[in-house]
mmCIF file of C-alpha atoms in Angstrom:
data_model
loop_
_atom_site.group_PDB
_atom_site.id
_atom_site.type_symbol
_atom_site.label_atom_id
_atom_site.label_comp_id
_atom_site.label_asym_id
_atom_site.label_seq_id
_atom_site.Cartn_x
_atom_site.Cartn_y
_atom_site.Cartn_z
ATOM 1 C CA MET A 154 0.000 0.000 0.000
ATOM 2 C CA SER A 155 1.413 3.399 -0.928
ATOM 3 C CA ILE A 156 1.775 6.312 1.489
ATOM 4 C CA VAL A 157 -0.988 8.160 -0.373
ATOM 5 C CA ASN A 158 -3.362 5.235 0.199
ATOM 6 C CA GLN A 159 -2.449 5.164 3.906
ATOM 7 C CA VAL A 160 -3.328 8.867 4.203
ATOM 8 C CA PHE A 161 -6.805 8.167 2.806
ATOM 9 C CA ASN A 162 -7.363 4.813 4.512
ATOM 10 C CA SER A 163 -9.627 6.087 7.326
ATOM 11 C CA LYS A 164 -11.678 8.089 4.822
ATOM 12 C CA LEU A 165 -12.521 4.914 2.891
ATOM 13 C CA LEU A 166 -14.066 3.022 5.803
ATOM 14 C CA ILE A 167 -17.793 2.384 5.687
ATOM 15 C CA PRO A 168 -19.211 3.255 9.113
ATOM 16 C CA GLN A 169 -20.298 0.303 11.230
ATOM 17 C CA LEU A 170 -23.795 0.288 12.642
ATOM 18 C CA GLY A 171 -24.195 -0.109 16.382
ATOM 19 C CA ASN A 172 -26.763 -2.386 17.972
ATOM 20 C CA THR A 173 -29.089 0.462 18.922
ATOM 21 C CA TYR A 174 -29.538 2.370 15.667
ATOM 22 C CA VAL A 175 -33.032 3.229 14.462
ATOM 23 C CA ARG A 176 -33.742 1.516 11.155
ATOM 24 C CA ARG A 177 -35.405 3.922 8.703
ATOM 25 C CA GLU A 178 -37.061 1.260 6.574
ATOM 26 C CA ARG A 179 -39.144 3.651 4.476
ATOM 27 C CA LEU A 180 -36.074 5.690 3.514
ATOM 28 C CA THR A 181 -33.969 2.590 2.896
ATOM 29 C CA ASP A 182 -36.743 1.310 0.633
ATOM 30 C CA ILE A 183 -36.657 4.584 -1.320
ATOM 31 C CA LEU A 184 -32.918 4.108 -1.912
ATOM 32 C CA HIS A 185 -33.493 0.464 -2.948
ATOM 33 C CA ASN A 186 -36.328 1.385 -5.300
ATOM 34 C CA ASN A 187 -34.164 3.991 -7.012
ATOM 35 C CA ILE A 188 -30.784 2.272 -7.020
ATOM 36 C CA GLN A 189 -30.747 2.343 -10.830
ATOM 37 C CA ARG A 190 -30.556 6.149 -10.688
ATOM 38 C CA ARG A 191 -27.165 7.584 -11.495
ATOM 39 C CA LEU A 192 -27.266 10.163 -8.703
ATOM 40 C CA GLN A 193 -29.096 10.209 -5.397
ATOM 41 C CA VAL A 194 -28.624 13.052 -2.939
ATOM 42 C CA ILE A 195 -29.432 12.736 0.731
ATOM 43 C CA SER A 196 -29.613 16.111 2.404
ATOM 44 C CA ALA A 197 -30.620 16.988 5.965
ATOM 45 C CA PRO A 198 -29.236 18.947 8.916
ATOM 46 C CA ALA A 199 -26.519 17.445 11.103
ATOM 47 C CA GLY A 200 -27.688 14.630 13.349
ATOM 48 C CA TYR A 201 -30.606 13.475 11.199
ATOM 49 C CA GLY A 202 -29.040 10.098 10.440
ATOM 50 C CA LYS A 203 -27.741 10.448 6.882
ATOM 51 C CA THR A 204 -24.627 8.362 7.525
ATOM 52 C CA THR A 205 -26.605 5.750 9.465
ATOM 53 C CA LEU A 206 -29.164 5.542 6.651
ATOM 54 C CA LEU A 207 -26.434 4.982 4.058
ATOM 55 C CA ALA A 208 -24.617 2.426 6.225
ATOM 56 C CA ASP A 209 -27.903 0.533 6.708
ATOM 57 C CA PHE A 210 -28.636 0.688 2.982
ATOM 58 C CA ILE A 211 -25.130 -0.540 2.120
ATOM 59 C CA ASN A 212 -25.476 -3.472 4.509
ATOM 60 C CA SER A 213 -28.621 -4.551 2.665
ATOM 61 C CA ILE A 214 -27.307 -4.555 -0.920
ATOM 62 C CA ASP A 215 -25.251 -7.088 -2.773
ATOM 63 C CA VAL A 216 -23.140 -4.830 -4.979
ATOM 64 C CA PRO A 217 -19.645 -3.401 -4.535
ATOM 65 C CA VAL A 218 -19.538 -0.214 -2.454
ATOM 66 C CA CYS A 219 -16.819 2.432 -2.453
ATOM 67 C CA TRP A 220 -16.952 5.085 0.277
ATOM 68 C CA TYR A 221 -15.121 8.373 0.629
ATOM 69 C CA SER A 222 -15.609 10.665 3.636
ATOM 70 C CA ILE A 223 -14.853 14.271 2.767
ATOM 71 C CA ASP A 224 -13.246 16.577 5.303
ATOM 72 C CA VAL A 225 -11.685 20.052 5.295
ATOM 73 C CA GLU A 226 -8.519 18.761 3.579
ATOM 74 C CA ASP A 227 -10.660 18.053 0.528
ATOM 75 C CA GLU A 228 -11.053 21.763 -0.075
ATOM 76 C CA ASP A 229 -7.917 21.105 -2.099
ATOM 77 C CA PRO A 230 -9.456 19.589 -5.256
ATOM 78 C CA LYS A 231 -6.306 17.573 -5.995
ATOM 79 C CA LEU A 232 -6.465 15.849 -2.607
ATOM 80 C CA MET A 233 -10.175 15.226 -3.053
ATOM 81 C CA LEU A 234 -9.685 13.654 -6.483
ATOM 82 C CA GLU A 235 -6.775 11.565 -5.192
ATOM 83 C CA GLY A 236 -9.023 10.349 -2.373
ATOM 84 C CA ILE A 237 -11.842 9.435 -4.726
ATOM 85 C CA LEU A 238 -9.386 7.608 -6.992
ATOM 86 C CA THR A 239 -7.969 5.755 -3.990
ATOM 87 C CA SER A 240 -11.461 4.722 -2.892
ATOM 88 C CA LEU A 241 -12.376 3.356 -6.305
ATOM 89 C CA SER A 242 -9.024 1.695 -6.999
ATOM 90 C CA SER A 243 -8.973 0.017 -3.587
ATOM 91 C CA TYR A 244 -11.974 -2.049 -4.707
ATOM 92 C CA PHE A 245 -11.397 -2.087 -8.467
ATOM 93 C CA THR A 246 -7.659 -2.602 -8.867
ATOM 94 C CA SER A 247 -7.628 -2.149 -12.651
ATOM 95 C CA PHE A 248 -9.159 1.330 -12.332
ATOM 96 C CA GLY A 249 -7.360 4.647 -12.087
ATOM 97 C CA LYS A 250 -4.143 4.420 -14.077
ATOM 98 C CA LEU A 251 -5.173 6.903 -16.783
ATOM 99 C CA THR A 252 -6.795 9.375 -14.409
ATOM 100 C CA VAL A 253 -3.832 9.258 -12.014
ATOM 101 C CA SER A 254 -1.390 9.900 -14.866
ATOM 102 C CA ARG A 255 -3.456 12.855 -16.112
ATOM 103 C CA LEU A 256 -3.784 14.209 -12.577
ATOM 104 C CA ALA A 257 -0.003 14.002 -12.113
ATOM 105 C CA ALA A 258 0.509 15.956 -15.356
ATOM 106 C CA THR A 259 -1.960 18.692 -14.415
ATOM 107 C CA ASP A 260 -0.542 22.099 -13.549
ATOM 108 C CA ASP A 261 -3.809 23.852 -12.693
ATOM 109 C CA ILE A 262 -6.218 21.443 -10.995
ATOM 110 C CA ARG A 263 -8.986 24.029 -10.679
ATOM 111 C CA LYS A 264 -8.955 24.752 -14.395
ATOM 112 C CA ASP A 265 -8.608 21.097 -15.387
ATOM 113 C CA ALA A 266 -11.072 19.609 -12.855
ATOM 114 C CA PRO A 267 -14.014 19.227 -15.283
ATOM 115 C CA HIS A 268 -11.730 17.525 -17.831
ATOM 116 C CA LEU A 269 -10.244 15.226 -15.157
ATOM 117 C CA LEU A 270 -13.718 14.264 -13.898
ATOM 118 C CA THR A 271 -14.727 13.406 -17.456
ATOM 119 C CA ILE A 272 -11.606 11.259 -17.855
ATOM 120 C CA MET A 273 -12.411 9.559 -14.554
ATOM 121 C CA THR A 274 -16.033 8.800 -15.490
ATOM 122 C CA ASN A 275 -14.920 7.444 -18.871
ATOM 123 C CA GLU A 276 -12.289 5.290 -17.176
ATOM 124 C CA ILE A 277 -14.921 3.996 -14.744
ATOM 125 C CA ASN A 278 -17.060 2.907 -17.671
ATOM 126 C CA ASP A 279 -14.117 1.374 -19.529
ATOM 127 C CA THR A 280 -12.466 -0.517 -16.650
ATOM 128 C CA ILE A 281 -15.158 -1.336 -14.085
ATOM 129 C CA PRO A 282 -17.513 -4.008 -15.411
ATOM 130 C CA ASP A 283 -19.619 -4.198 -12.273
ATOM 131 C CA TYR A 284 -22.493 -2.078 -11.145
ATOM 132 C CA PHE A 285 -21.384 -0.378 -7.939
ATOM 133 C CA VAL A 286 -22.365 2.274 -5.439
ATOM 134 C CA PHE A 287 -20.037 5.143 -4.619
ATOM 135 C CA VAL A 288 -20.743 7.263 -1.546
ATOM 136 C CA LEU A 289 -19.317 10.751 -1.111
ATOM 137 C CA GLU A 290 -20.018 11.453 2.539
ATOM 138 C CA ASP A 291 -20.279 15.098 3.609
ATOM 139 C CA TYR A 292 -20.119 16.476 0.070
ATOM 140 C CA TYR A 293 -21.246 19.875 1.373
ATOM 141 C CA ARG A 294 -17.721 20.419 2.724
ATOM 142 C CA THR A 295 -16.471 20.904 -0.850
ATOM 143 C CA LEU A 296 -19.010 23.468 -1.957
ATOM 144 C CA ARG A 297 -16.803 26.473 -1.207
ATOM 145 C CA THR A 298 -14.071 25.377 -3.606
ATOM 146 C CA ASN A 299 -15.506 22.658 -5.842
ATOM 147 C CA GLU A 300 -19.032 23.911 -6.330
ATOM 148 C CA GLY A 301 -20.911 22.167 -9.080
ATOM 149 C CA ARG A 302 -18.148 19.831 -10.274
ATOM 150 C CA ILE A 303 -20.016 16.532 -9.833
ATOM 151 C CA GLU A 304 -23.280 18.123 -10.956
ATOM 152 C CA SER A 305 -21.515 19.519 -14.037
ATOM 153 C CA VAL A 306 -20.258 16.084 -15.031
ATOM 154 C CA ALA A 307 -23.732 14.652 -14.419
ATOM 155 C CA ARG A 308 -25.267 17.202 -16.788
ATOM 156 C CA GLU A 309 -22.584 16.806 -19.474
ATOM 157 C CA ASN A 310 -22.277 12.998 -19.394
ATOM 158 C CA PRO A 311 -25.392 11.639 -17.648
ATOM 159 C CA ARG A 312 -25.162 8.169 -19.234
ATOM 160 C CA LYS A 313 -21.523 7.798 -18.230
ATOM 161 C CA LEU A 314 -22.024 8.662 -14.570
ATOM 162 C CA PRO A 315 -22.061 5.638 -12.270
ATOM 163 C CA CYS A 316 -24.376 5.501 -9.286
ATOM 164 C CA TYR A 317 -23.313 8.080 -6.720
ATOM 165 C CA HIS A 318 -24.885 8.704 -3.352
ATOM 166 C CA LEU A 319 -23.920 12.169 -2.200
ATOM 167 C CA GLN A 320 -24.517 13.002 1.415
ATOM 168 C CA SER A 321 -24.999 16.655 2.098
ATOM 169 C CA HIS A 322 -26.531 18.993 4.627
ATOM 170 C CA SER A 323 -29.720 20.988 4.196
ATOM 171 C CA GLY A 324 -29.417 23.553 1.413
ATOM 172 C CA GLY A 325 -25.884 22.423 0.592
ATOM 173 C CA ILE A 326 -26.519 21.354 -2.980
ATOM 174 C CA THR A 327 -28.236 23.657 -5.404
ATOM 175 C CA GLY A 328 -30.217 23.277 -8.601
ATOM 176 C CA HIS A 329 -31.434 19.909 -9.835
ATOM 177 C CA CYS A 330 -29.761 18.050 -6.963
ATOM 178 C CA GLN A 331 -31.599 19.838 -4.139
ATOM 179 C CA ALA A 332 -33.220 17.308 -1.846
ATOM 180 C CA ASN A 333 -33.825 16.444 1.771
ATOM 181 C CA ILE A 334 -33.765 13.225 3.709
ATOM 182 C CA GLU A 335 -37.515 12.761 3.355
ATOM 183 C CA GLU A 336 -37.407 13.035 -0.443
ATOM 184 C CA PRO A 337 -34.101 11.895 -1.979
ATOM 185 C CA GLY A 338 -33.161 13.863 -5.071
ATOM 186 C CA PHE A 339 -32.494 12.032 -8.272
ATOM 187 C CA TYR A 340 -30.727 12.890 -11.486
ATOM 188 C CA THR A 341 -31.038 10.694 -14.557
#
């Protein structure tokens, strides 16, 4: 395992459910019934159980799951993209070589981010044969510096976008992705 992977290791862990969590069956059913959607957004204020809901949902599906927990360090778009690549390549070992090489050659990550995300989504489609779920936990933390990047790729290449579950806080995602925990938002 490389040093970069060790830095991201704790951010890739899917949270474990305790014995006393409240199962939100209706909301889990909504996620199950819409798993074919390319983008689902779960948005609610802190403490409403978004992470618990996703962990419960993940425990009930039989598909590969990649998880990435965003924190303040991910305000640096290069670190965020490296973390996402690490999450995906830790499960799908043939994925990431092209995107990593392009990322390494990039001088201005902010300018090249839309292009790099397009390369990444194309590489996902070319190298990952399985249907999978990718969770970006606490996506709202990136809105100050990376606003609209994932949504932009979703609009430009909707058929190439794999299934993402973005976890956000109330009001954190604008436009077509606005949603709350009672009504997950979908983009197809």
